Amino acid sequence: MRRTRSERTPILEDNRHNIIGSRIRQLRYERNLSQQQLADEMKKCGAPLDQKQLSAVEIGRRNISDYEVFAFSKCLNVRLDSLYEPAEPAKRRRVKLIDAPQTSEEL
């Protein structure tokens, strides 16, 4: 029985299917792009990915083909070899919470 792509055994010891997903996420954050925006750009570059597939790439649960690596470098405007550089630790985005009204009078 043939296994689907997602069922294939990961190549890397830490169960990742690719080594550039975290770097792609880092570059996407630096460019203030959402996953959907980058997925749309990938389609324009001839490598159609939807948001869920891009998410799977970023967390290492999806293999990446050579033409997808090329499209990522083109869409993110980086050299191919820079995709293989280690990603910096992810910086958490902070959200400022607004105080909600406590009583109906404050509404």
PDB file of N, CA and C in Angstrom:
ATOM      1  N   MET A   1       0.832  -1.181   0.000  1.00  0.00           N
ATOM      2  CA  MET A   1       0.000   0.000   0.000  1.00  0.00           C
ATOM      3  C   MET A   1       0.884   1.256   0.000  1.00  0.00           C
ATOM      4  N   ARG A   2       0.576   2.183  -0.851  1.00  0.00           N
ATOM      5  CA  ARG A   2       1.358   3.405  -0.977  1.00  0.00           C
ATOM      6  C   ARG A   2       0.916   4.429   0.064  1.00  0.00           C
ATOM      7  N   ARG A   3       1.887   5.024   0.726  1.00  0.00           N
ATOM      8  CA  ARG A   3       1.581   6.039   1.732  1.00  0.00           C
ATOM      9  C   ARG A   3       1.460   7.403   1.090  1.00  0.00           C
ATOM     10  N   THR A   4       0.609   8.244   1.668  1.00  0.00           N
ATOM     11  CA  THR A   4       0.482   9.608   1.175  1.00  0.00           C
ATOM     12  C   THR A   4       1.675  10.414   1.656  1.00  0.00           C
ATOM     13  N   ARG A   5       1.830  11.595   1.097  1.00  0.00           N
ATOM     14  CA  ARG A   5       2.969  12.450   1.439  1.00  0.00           C
ATOM     15  C   ARG A   5       3.040  12.706   2.944  1.00  0.00           C
ATOM     16  N   SER A   6       1.890  12.990   3.570  1.00  0.00           N
ATOM     17  CA  SER A   6       1.903  13.315   4.995  1.00  0.00           C
ATOM     18  C   SER A   6       2.188  12.109   5.873  1.00  0.00           C
ATOM     19  N   GLU A   7       2.022  10.904   5.341  1.00  0.00           N
ATOM     20  CA  GLU A   7       2.267   9.695   6.120  1.00  0.00           C
ATOM     21  C   GLU A   7       3.693   9.184   5.980  1.00  0.00           C
ATOM     22  N   ARG A   8       4.466   9.741   5.078  1.00  0.00           N
ATOM     23  CA  ARG A   8       5.835   9.282   4.884  1.00  0.00           C
ATOM     24  C   ARG A   8       6.678   9.561   6.113  1.00  0.00           C
ATOM     25  N   THR A   9       7.651   8.724   6.326  1.00  0.00           N
ATOM     26  CA  THR A   9       8.531   8.866   7.476  1.00  0.00           C
ATOM     27  C   THR A   9       9.401  10.105   7.317  1.00  0.00           C
ATOM     28  N   PRO A  10       9.447  10.967   8.341  1.00  0.00           N
ATOM     29  CA  PRO A  10      10.310  12.151   8.267  1.00  0.00           C
ATOM     30  C   PRO A  10      11.774  11.746   8.126  1.00  0.00           C
ATOM     31  N   ILE A  11      12.523  12.567   7.433  1.00  0.00           N
ATOM     32  CA  ILE A  11      13.934  12.306   7.205  1.00  0.00           C
ATOM     33  C   ILE A  11      14.777  12.725   8.407  1.00  0.00           C
ATOM     34  N   LEU A  12      14.407  13.786   9.059  1.00  0.00           N
ATOM     35  CA  LEU A  12      15.205  14.350  10.130  1.00  0.00           C
ATOM     36  C   LEU A  12      14.874  13.713  11.479  1.00  0.00           C
ATOM     37  N   GLU A  13      15.843  13.717  12.371  1.00  0.00           N
ATOM     38  CA  GLU A  13      15.685  13.083  13.678  1.00  0.00           C
ATOM     39  C   GLU A  13      14.587  13.714  14.518  1.00  0.00           C
ATOM     40  N   ASP A  14      14.346  14.996  14.355  1.00  0.00           N
ATOM     41  CA  ASP A  14      13.337  15.667  15.176  1.00  0.00           C
ATOM     42  C   ASP A  14      11.955  15.643  14.529  1.00  0.00           C
ATOM     43  N   ASN A  15      11.735  14.696  13.631  1.00  0.00           N
ATOM     44  CA  ASN A  15      10.448  14.449  12.970  1.00  0.00           C
ATOM     45  C   ASN A  15      10.021  15.529  11.981  1.00  0.00           C
ATOM     46  N   ARG A  16      10.952  16.373  11.571  1.00  0.00           N
ATOM     47  CA  ARG A  16      10.623  17.358  10.546  1.00  0.00           C
ATOM     48  C   ARG A  16      10.817  16.750   9.166  1.00  0.00           C
ATOM     49  N   HIS A  17      10.054  17.248   8.216  1.00  0.00           N
ATOM     50  CA  HIS A  17      10.146  16.807   6.824  1.00  0.00           C
ATOM     51  C   HIS A  17      10.972  17.760   5.974  1.00  0.00           C
ATOM     52  N   ASN A  18      11.335  18.923   6.539  1.00  0.00           N
ATOM     53  CA  ASN A  18      12.162  19.874   5.792  1.00  0.00           C
ATOM     54  C   ASN A  18      13.040  20.644   6.772  1.00  0.00           C
ATOM     55  N   ILE A  19      14.064  21.307   6.242  1.00  0.00           N
ATOM     56  CA  ILE A  19      14.984  22.049   7.111  1.00  0.00           C
ATOM     57  C   ILE A  19      14.869  23.561   6.946  1.00  0.00           C
ATOM     58  N   ILE A  20      13.978  24.032   6.079  1.00  0.00           N
ATOM     59  CA  ILE A  20      13.901  25.477   5.855  1.00  0.00           C
ATOM     60  C   ILE A  20      12.583  26.095   6.302  1.00  0.00           C
ATOM     61  N   GLY A  21      11.681  25.319   6.824  1.00  0.00           N
ATOM     62  CA  GLY A  21      10.371  25.841   7.219  1.00  0.00           C
ATOM     63  C   GLY A  21      10.437  26.956   8.243  1.00  0.00           C
ATOM     64  N   SER A  22      11.273  26.783   9.267  1.00  0.00           N
ATOM     65  CA  SER A  22      11.361  27.826  10.297  1.00  0.00           C
ATOM     66  C   SER A  22      11.993  29.096   9.735  1.00  0.00           C
ATOM     67  N   ARG A  23      12.900  28.946   8.794  1.00  0.00           N
ATOM     68  CA  ARG A  23      13.514  30.119   8.150  1.00  0.00           C
ATOM     69  C   ARG A  23      12.484  30.839   7.279  1.00  0.00           C
ATOM     70  N   ILE A  24      11.639  30.096   6.599  1.00  0.00           N
ATOM     71  CA  ILE A  24      10.577  30.705   5.787  1.00  0.00           C
ATOM     72  C   ILE A  24       9.647  31.505   6.694  1.00  0.00           C
ATOM     73  N   ARG A  25       9.286  30.936   7.844  1.00  0.00           N
ATOM     74  CA  ARG A  25       8.424  31.651   8.790  1.00  0.00           C
ATOM     75  C   ARG A  25       9.101  32.945   9.250  1.00  0.00           C
ATOM     76  N   GLN A  26      10.369  32.859   9.580  1.00  0.00           N
ATOM     77  CA  GLN A  26      11.098  34.044  10.038  1.00  0.00           C
ATOM     78  C   GLN A  26      11.079  35.134   8.966  1.00  0.00           C
ATOM     79  N   LEU A  27      11.381  34.764   7.732  1.00  0.00           N
ATOM     80  CA  LEU A  27      11.396  35.746   6.645  1.00  0.00           C
ATOM     81  C   LEU A  27      10.003  36.319   6.393  1.00  0.00           C
ATOM     82  N   ARG A  28       8.988  35.485   6.524  1.00  0.00           N
ATOM     83  CA  ARG A  28       7.609  35.958   6.344  1.00  0.00           C
ATOM     84  C   ARG A  28       7.258  36.979   7.422  1.00  0.00           C
ATOM     85  N   TYR A  29       7.623  36.693   8.677  1.00  0.00           N
ATOM     86  CA  TYR A  29       7.383  37.641   9.772  1.00  0.00           C
ATOM     87  C   TYR A  29       8.105  38.961   9.515  1.00  0.00           C
ATOM     88  N   GLU A  30       9.359  38.890   9.079  1.00  0.00           N
ATOM     89  CA  GLU A  30      10.143  40.104   8.829  1.00  0.00           C
ATOM     90  C   GLU A  30       9.503  40.988   7.764  1.00  0.00           C
ATOM     91  N   ARG A  31       8.768  40.374   6.859  1.00  0.00           N
ATOM     92  CA  ARG A  31       8.125  41.116   5.778  1.00  0.00           C
ATOM     93  C   ARG A  31       6.666  41.445   6.095  1.00  0.00           C
ATOM     94  N   ASN A  32       6.250  41.135   7.323  1.00  0.00           N
ATOM     95  CA  ASN A  32       4.873  41.397   7.767  1.00  0.00           C
ATOM     96  C   ASN A  32       3.836  40.799   6.829  1.00  0.00           C
ATOM     97  N   LEU A  33       4.094  39.584   6.387  1.00  0.00           N
ATOM     98  CA  LEU A  33       3.160  38.872   5.520  1.00  0.00           C
ATOM     99  C   LEU A  33       2.396  37.832   6.327  1.00  0.00           C
ATOM    100  N   SER A  34       1.123  37.686   6.035  1.00  0.00           N
ATOM    101  CA  SER A  34       0.358  36.589   6.622  1.00  0.00           C
ATOM    102  C   SER A  34       0.657  35.324   5.810  1.00  0.00           C
ATOM    103  N   GLN A  35       0.298  34.192   6.354  1.00  0.00           N
ATOM    104  CA  GLN A  35       0.481  32.956   5.587  1.00  0.00           C
ATOM    105  C   GLN A  35      -0.327  33.009   4.304  1.00  0.00           C
ATOM    106  N   GLN A  36      -1.531  33.565   4.361  1.00  0.00           N
ATOM    107  CA  GLN A  36      -2.367  33.652   3.156  1.00  0.00           C
ATOM    108  C   GLN A  36      -1.724  34.545   2.101  1.00  0.00           C
ATOM    109  N   GLN A  37      -1.135  35.649   2.532  1.00  0.00           N
ATOM    110  CA  GLN A  37      -0.485  36.550   1.571  1.00  0.00           C
ATOM    111  C   GLN A  37       0.696  35.865   0.890  1.00  0.00           C
ATOM    112  N   LEU A  38       1.505  35.140   1.666  1.00  0.00           N
ATOM    113  CA  LEU A  38       2.641  34.437   1.061  1.00  0.00           C
ATOM    114  C   LEU A  38       2.148  33.315   0.147  1.00  0.00           C
ATOM    115  N   ALA A  39       1.102  32.623   0.555  1.00  0.00           N
ATOM    116  CA  ALA A  39       0.538  31.565  -0.303  1.00  0.00           C
ATOM    117  C   ALA A  39       0.055  32.148  -1.633  1.00  0.00           C
ATOM    118  N   ASP A  40      -0.568  33.319  -1.581  1.00  0.00           N
ATOM    119  CA  ASP A  40      -1.014  33.982  -2.816  1.00  0.00           C
ATOM    120  C   ASP A  40       0.173  34.342  -3.709  1.00  0.00           C
ATOM    121  N   GLU A  41       1.264  34.825  -3.095  1.00  0.00           N
ATOM    122  CA  GLU A  41       2.472  35.150  -3.866  1.00  0.00           C
ATOM    123  C   GLU A  41       3.078  33.889  -4.485  1.00  0.00           C
ATOM    124  N   MET A  42       3.053  32.793  -3.749  1.00  0.00           N
ATOM    125  CA  MET A  42       3.590  31.527  -4.266  1.00  0.00           C
ATOM    126  C   MET A  42       2.817  31.094  -5.511  1.00  0.00           C
ATOM    127  N   LYS A  43       1.524  31.292  -5.511  1.00  0.00           N
ATOM    128  CA  LYS A  43       0.705  30.946  -6.688  1.00  0.00           C
ATOM    129  C   LYS A  43       1.144  31.761  -7.893  1.00  0.00           C
ATOM    130  N   LYS A  44       1.427  33.056  -7.673  1.00  0.00           N
ATOM    131  CA  LYS A  44       1.882  33.921  -8.766  1.00  0.00           C
ATOM    132  C   LYS A  44       3.237  33.475  -9.305  1.00  0.00           C
ATOM    133  N   CYS A  45       4.046  32.846  -8.439  1.00  0.00           N
ATOM    134  CA  CYS A  45       5.378  32.378  -8.841  1.00  0.00           C
ATOM    135  C   CYS A  45       5.336  30.968  -9.431  1.00  0.00           C
ATOM    136  N   GLY A  46       4.159  30.409  -9.579  1.00  0.00           N
ATOM    137  CA  GLY A  46       4.030  29.097 -10.207  1.00  0.00           C
ATOM    138  C   GLY A  46       4.139  27.912  -9.274  1.00  0.00           C
ATOM    139  N   ALA A  47       4.054  28.157  -7.973  1.00  0.00           N
ATOM    140  CA  ALA A  47       4.110  27.074  -6.991  1.00  0.00           C
ATOM    141  C   ALA A  47       2.892  27.196  -6.075  1.00  0.00           C
ATOM    142  N   PRO A  48       1.743  26.736  -6.550  1.00  0.00           N
ATOM    143  CA  PRO A  48       0.520  26.942  -5.771  1.00  0.00           C
ATOM    144  C   PRO A  48       0.513  26.190  -4.446  1.00  0.00           C
ATOM    145  N   LEU A  49       0.406  26.961  -3.382  1.00  0.00           N
ATOM    146  CA  LEU A  49       0.250  26.428  -2.029  1.00  0.00           C
ATOM    147  C   LEU A  49      -0.934  27.142  -1.401  1.00  0.00           C
ATOM    148  N   ASP A  50      -1.716  26.430  -0.622  1.00  0.00           N
ATOM    149  CA  ASP A  50      -2.740  27.129   0.146  1.00  0.00           C
ATOM    150  C   ASP A  50      -2.192  27.413   1.536  1.00  0.00           C
ATOM    151  N   GLN A  51      -2.950  28.119   2.348  1.00  0.00           N
ATOM    152  CA  GLN A  51      -2.490  28.529   3.672  1.00  0.00           C
ATOM    153  C   GLN A  51      -2.163  27.335   4.552  1.00  0.00           C
ATOM    154  N   LYS A  52      -2.966  26.280   4.493  1.00  0.00           N
ATOM    155  CA  LYS A  52      -2.719  25.088   5.320  1.00  0.00           C
ATOM    156  C   LYS A  52      -1.424  24.392   4.915  1.00  0.00           C
ATOM    157  N   GLN A  53      -1.160  24.320   3.620  1.00  0.00           N
ATOM    158  CA  GLN A  53       0.086  23.708   3.156  1.00  0.00           C
ATOM    159  C   GLN A  53       1.290  24.540   3.595  1.00  0.00           C
ATOM    160  N   LEU A  54       1.164  25.866   3.526  1.00  0.00           N
ATOM    161  CA  LEU A  54       2.252  26.732   3.967  1.00  0.00           C
ATOM    162  C   LEU A  54       2.503  26.564   5.459  1.00  0.00           C
ATOM    163  N   SER A  55       1.445  26.462   6.233  1.00  0.00           N
ATOM    164  CA  SER A  55       1.592  26.224   7.662  1.00  0.00           C
ATOM    165  C   SER A  55       2.343  24.921   7.922  1.00  0.00           C
ATOM    166  N   ALA A  56       1.997  23.873   7.174  1.00  0.00           N
ATOM    167  CA  ALA A  56       2.670  22.580   7.323  1.00  0.00           C
ATOM    168  C   ALA A  56       4.149  22.678   6.953  1.00  0.00           C
ATOM    169  N   VAL A  57       4.475  23.480   5.958  1.00  0.00           N
ATOM    170  CA  VAL A  57       5.884  23.707   5.588  1.00  0.00           C
ATOM    171  C   VAL A  57       6.615  24.381   6.743  1.00  0.00           C
ATOM    172  N   GLU A  58       6.019  25.437   7.287  1.00  0.00           N
ATOM    173  CA  GLU A  58       6.675  26.215   8.335  1.00  0.00           C
ATOM    174  C   GLU A  58       6.935  25.411   9.606  1.00  0.00           C
ATOM    175  N   ILE A  59       6.048  24.492   9.930  1.00  0.00           N
ATOM    176  CA  ILE A  59       6.264  23.697  11.144  1.00  0.00           C
ATOM    177  C   ILE A  59       6.974  22.384  10.854  1.00  0.00           C
ATOM    178  N   GLY A  60       7.355  22.180   9.594  1.00  0.00           N
ATOM    179  CA  GLY A  60       8.159  21.015   9.243  1.00  0.00           C
ATOM    180  C   GLY A  60       7.386  19.744   8.994  1.00  0.00           C
ATOM    181  N   ARG A  61       6.106  19.838   8.775  1.00  0.00           N
ATOM    182  CA  ARG A  61       5.285  18.641   8.551  1.00  0.00           C
ATOM    183  C   ARG A  61       5.051  18.332   7.081  1.00  0.00           C
ATOM    184  N   ARG A  62       5.654  19.115   6.199  1.00  0.00           N
ATOM    185  CA  ARG A  62       5.463  18.895   4.762  1.00  0.00           C
ATOM    186  C   ARG A  62       6.796  18.994   4.055  1.00  0.00           C
ATOM    187  N   ASN A  63       7.024  18.077   3.133  1.00  0.00           N
ATOM    188  CA  ASN A  63       8.208  18.140   2.281  1.00  0.00           C
ATOM    189  C   ASN A  63       8.077  19.325   1.331  1.00  0.00           C
ATOM    190  N   ILE A  64       9.207  19.804   0.851  1.00  0.00           N
ATOM    191  CA  ILE A  64       9.220  20.916  -0.092  1.00  0.00           C
ATOM    192  C   ILE A  64       9.961  20.466  -1.338  1.00  0.00           C
ATOM    193  N   SER A  65       9.370  20.712  -2.493  1.00  0.00           N
ATOM    194  CA  SER A  65      10.030  20.344  -3.743  1.00  0.00           C
ATOM    195  C   SER A  65      11.044  21.418  -4.133  1.00  0.00           C
ATOM    196  N   ASP A  66      11.905  21.076  -5.064  1.00  0.00           N
ATOM    197  CA  ASP A  66      12.927  22.033  -5.485  1.00  0.00           C
ATOM    198  C   ASP A  66      12.320  23.275  -6.126  1.00  0.00           C
ATOM    199  N   TYR A  67      11.256  23.130  -6.898  1.00  0.00           N
ATOM    200  CA  TYR A  67      10.660  24.311  -7.513  1.00  0.00           C
ATOM    201  C   TYR A  67       9.954  25.180  -6.465  1.00  0.00           C
ATOM    202  N   GLU A  68       9.473  24.581  -5.373  1.00  0.00           N
ATOM    203  CA  GLU A  68       8.877  25.371  -4.297  1.00  0.00           C
ATOM    204  C   GLU A  68       9.957  26.165  -3.554  1.00  0.00           C
ATOM    205  N   VAL A  69      11.122  25.563  -3.347  1.00  0.00           N
ATOM    206  CA  VAL A  69      12.230  26.282  -2.708  1.00  0.00           C
ATOM    207  C   VAL A  69      12.601  27.490  -3.564  1.00  0.00           C
ATOM    208  N   PHE A  70      12.688  27.293  -4.866  1.00  0.00           N
ATOM    209  CA  PHE A  70      13.001  28.393  -5.779  1.00  0.00           C
ATOM    210  C   PHE A  70      11.937  29.480  -5.693  1.00  0.00           C
ATOM    211  N   ALA A  71      10.655  29.084  -5.670  1.00  0.00           N
ATOM    212  CA  ALA A  71       9.561  30.062  -5.586  1.00  0.00           C
ATOM    213  C   ALA A  71       9.591  30.810  -4.255  1.00  0.00           C
ATOM    214  N   PHE A  72       9.901  30.117  -3.154  1.00  0.00           N
ATOM    215  CA  PHE A  72      10.015  30.803  -1.865  1.00  0.00           C
ATOM    216  C   PHE A  72      11.104  31.868  -1.928  1.00  0.00           C
ATOM    217  N   SER A  73      12.246  31.538  -2.519  1.00  0.00           N
ATOM    218  CA  SER A  73      13.335  32.518  -2.588  1.00  0.00           C
ATOM    219  C   SER A  73      12.919  33.719  -3.437  1.00  0.00           C
ATOM    220  N   LYS A  74      12.186  33.467  -4.494  1.00  0.00           N
ATOM    221  CA  LYS A  74      11.734  34.552  -5.359  1.00  0.00           C
ATOM    222  C   LYS A  74      10.681  35.423  -4.657  1.00  0.00           C
ATOM    223  N   CYS A  75       9.713  34.781  -4.016  1.00  0.00           N
ATOM    224  CA  CYS A  75       8.640  35.522  -3.345  1.00  0.00           C
ATOM    225  C   CYS A  75       9.134  36.304  -2.128  1.00  0.00           C
ATOM    226  N   LEU A  76      10.117  35.762  -1.441  1.00  0.00           N
ATOM    227  CA  LEU A  76      10.652  36.420  -0.251  1.00  0.00           C
ATOM    228  C   LEU A  76      11.847  37.314  -0.573  1.00  0.00           C
ATOM    229  N   ASN A  77      12.227  37.331  -1.859  1.00  0.00           N
ATOM    230  CA  ASN A  77      13.314  38.182  -2.351  1.00  0.00           C
ATOM    231  C   ASN A  77      14.628  37.917  -1.602  1.00  0.00           C
ATOM    232  N   VAL A  78      15.000  36.634  -1.538  1.00  0.00           N
ATOM    233  CA  VAL A  78      16.257  36.234  -0.906  1.00  0.00           C
ATOM    234  C   VAL A  78      16.976  35.251  -1.822  1.00  0.00           C
ATOM    235  N   ARG A  79      18.280  35.112  -1.609  1.00  0.00           N
ATOM    236  CA  ARG A  79      19.043  34.114  -2.360  1.00  0.00           C
ATOM    237  C   ARG A  79      18.645  32.720  -1.883  1.00  0.00           C
ATOM    238  N   LEU A  80      18.758  31.752  -2.772  1.00  0.00           N
ATOM    239  CA  LEU A  80      18.419  30.374  -2.411  1.00  0.00           C
ATOM    240  C   LEU A  80      19.176  29.893  -1.185  1.00  0.00           C
ATOM    241  N   ASP A  81      20.477  30.152  -1.137  1.00  0.00           N
ATOM    242  CA  ASP A  81      21.269  29.643  -0.022  1.00  0.00           C
ATOM    243  C   ASP A  81      20.876  30.266   1.316  1.00  0.00           C
ATOM    244  N   SER A  82      20.282  31.460   1.295  1.00  0.00           N
ATOM    245  CA  SER A  82      19.885  32.084   2.557  1.00  0.00           C
ATOM    246  C   SER A  82      18.697  31.376   3.202  1.00  0.00           C
ATOM    247  N   LEU A  83      17.949  30.623   2.411  1.00  0.00           N
ATOM    248  CA  LEU A  83      16.846  29.840   2.990  1.00  0.00           C
ATOM    249  C   LEU A  83      17.369  28.718   3.878  1.00  0.00           C
ATOM    250  N   TYR A  84      18.602  28.323   3.652  1.00  0.00           N
ATOM    251  CA  TYR A  84      19.186  27.212   4.407  1.00  0.00           C
ATOM    252  C   TYR A  84      19.976  27.677   5.630  1.00  0.00           C
ATOM    253  N   GLU A  85      20.002  28.984   5.868  1.00  0.00           N
ATOM    254  CA  GLU A  85      20.647  29.500   7.076  1.00  0.00           C
ATOM    255  C   GLU A  85      19.746  29.205   8.269  1.00  0.00           C
ATOM    256  N   PRO A  86      20.337  28.993   9.439  1.00  0.00           N
ATOM    257  CA  PRO A  86      19.507  28.732  10.618  1.00  0.00           C
ATOM    258  C   PRO A  86      18.603  29.925  10.924  1.00  0.00           C
ATOM    259  N   ALA A  87      17.397  29.633  11.306  1.00  0.00           N
ATOM    260  CA  ALA A  87      16.461  30.695  11.674  1.00  0.00           C
ATOM    261  C   ALA A  87      16.769  31.178  13.079  1.00  0.00           C
ATOM    262  N   GLU A  88      16.555  32.461  13.296  1.00  0.00           N
ATOM    263  CA  GLU A  88      16.701  33.003  14.640  1.00  0.00           C
ATOM    264  C   GLU A  88      15.514  32.536  15.469  1.00  0.00           C
ATOM    265  N   PRO A  89      15.688  32.452  16.782  1.00  0.00           N
ATOM    266  CA  PRO A  89      14.550  32.052  17.620  1.00  0.00           C
ATOM    267  C   PRO A  89      13.359  32.969  17.372  1.00  0.00           C
ATOM    268  N   ALA A  90      12.190  32.377  17.315  1.00  0.00           N
ATOM    269  CA  ALA A  90      10.973  33.138  17.034  1.00  0.00           C
ATOM    270  C   ALA A  90      10.711  34.156  18.129  1.00  0.00           C
ATOM    271  N   LYS A  91      10.355  35.350  17.708  1.00  0.00           N
ATOM    272  CA  LYS A  91       9.990  36.398  18.655  1.00  0.00           C
ATOM    273  C   LYS A  91       8.472  36.384  18.778  1.00  0.00           C
ATOM    274  N   ARG A  92       8.022  36.348  19.978  1.00  0.00           N
ATOM    275  CA  ARG A  92       6.579  36.348  20.219  1.00  0.00           C
ATOM    276  C   ARG A  92       6.028  37.744  19.946  1.00  0.00           C
ATOM    277  N   ARG A  93       4.917  37.771  19.255  1.00  0.00           N
ATOM    278  CA  ARG A  93       4.261  39.045  19.018  1.00  0.00           C
ATOM    279  C   ARG A  93       3.417  39.387  20.238  1.00  0.00           C
ATOM    280  N   ARG A  94       3.555  40.605  20.688  1.00  0.00           N
ATOM    281  CA  ARG A  94       2.790  41.038  21.857  1.00  0.00           C
ATOM    282  C   ARG A  94       1.559  41.802  21.389  1.00  0.00           C
ATOM    283  N   VAL A  95       0.461  41.500  22.031  1.00  0.00           N
ATOM    284  CA  VAL A  95      -0.791  42.159  21.715  1.00  0.00           C
ATOM    285  C   VAL A  95      -1.202  42.982  22.922  1.00  0.00           C
ATOM    286  N   LYS A  96      -1.499  44.227  22.690  1.00  0.00           N
ATOM    287  CA  LYS A  96      -1.932  45.089  23.787  1.00  0.00           C
ATOM    288  C   LYS A  96      -3.430  44.904  23.973  1.00  0.00           C
ATOM    289  N   LEU A  97      -3.811  44.540  25.175  1.00  0.00           N
ATOM    290  CA  LEU A  97      -5.221  44.361  25.479  1.00  0.00           C
ATOM    291  C   LEU A  97      -5.822  45.688  25.906  1.00  0.00           C
ATOM    292  N   ILE A  98      -7.015  45.934  25.448  1.00  0.00           N
ATOM    293  CA  ILE A  98      -7.724  47.151  25.798  1.00  0.00           C
ATOM    294  C   ILE A  98      -8.653  46.832  26.954  1.00  0.00           C
ATOM    295  N   ASP A  99      -8.696  47.721  27.937  1.00  0.00           N
ATOM    296  CA  ASP A  99      -9.573  47.506  29.077  1.00  0.00           C
ATOM    297  C   ASP A  99     -11.029  47.499  28.614  1.00  0.00           C
ATOM    298  N   ALA A 100     -11.724  46.443  28.982  1.00  0.00           N
ATOM    299  CA  ALA A 100     -13.139  46.329  28.639  1.00  0.00           C
ATOM    300  C   ALA A 100     -13.966  47.065  29.685  1.00  0.00           C
ATOM    301  N   PRO A 101     -15.085  47.622  29.285  1.00  0.00           N
ATOM    302  CA  PRO A 101     -15.953  48.288  30.259  1.00  0.00           C
ATOM    303  C   PRO A 101     -16.406  47.293  31.324  1.00  0.00           C
ATOM    304  N   GLN A 102     -16.426  47.749  32.572  1.00  0.00           N
ATOM    305  CA  GLN A 102     -16.799  46.886  33.693  1.00  0.00           C
ATOM    306  C   GLN A 102     -18.302  46.889  33.949  1.00  0.00           C
ATOM    307  N   THR A 103     -18.946  47.984  33.669  1.00  0.00           N
ATOM    308  CA  THR A 103     -20.386  48.071  33.929  1.00  0.00           C
ATOM    309  C   THR A 103     -21.086  48.571  32.679  1.00  0.00           C
ATOM    310  N   SER A 104     -22.387  48.446  32.690  1.00  0.00           N
ATOM    311  CA  SER A 104     -23.175  48.925  31.539  1.00  0.00           C
ATOM    312  C   SER A 104     -23.123  50.436  31.424  1.00  0.00           C
ATOM    313  N   GLU A 105     -22.850  51.154  32.520  1.00  0.00           N
ATOM    314  CA  GLU A 105     -22.760  52.600  32.485  1.00  0.00           C
ATOM    315  C   GLU A 105     -21.553  53.079  31.701  1.00  0.00           C
ATOM    316  N   GLU A 106     -20.478  52.253  31.684  1.00  0.00           N
ATOM    317  CA  GLU A 106     -19.259  52.621  30.975  1.00  0.00           C
ATOM    318  C   GLU A 106     -19.391  52.427  29.475  1.00  0.00           C
ATOM    319  N   LEU A 107     -20.412  51.728  29.043  1.00  0.00           N
ATOM    320  CA  LEU A 107     -20.612  51.482  27.614  1.00  0.00           C
ATOM    321  C   LEU A 107     -21.082  52.746  26.993  1.00  0.00           C
TER     322      LEU A 107
END
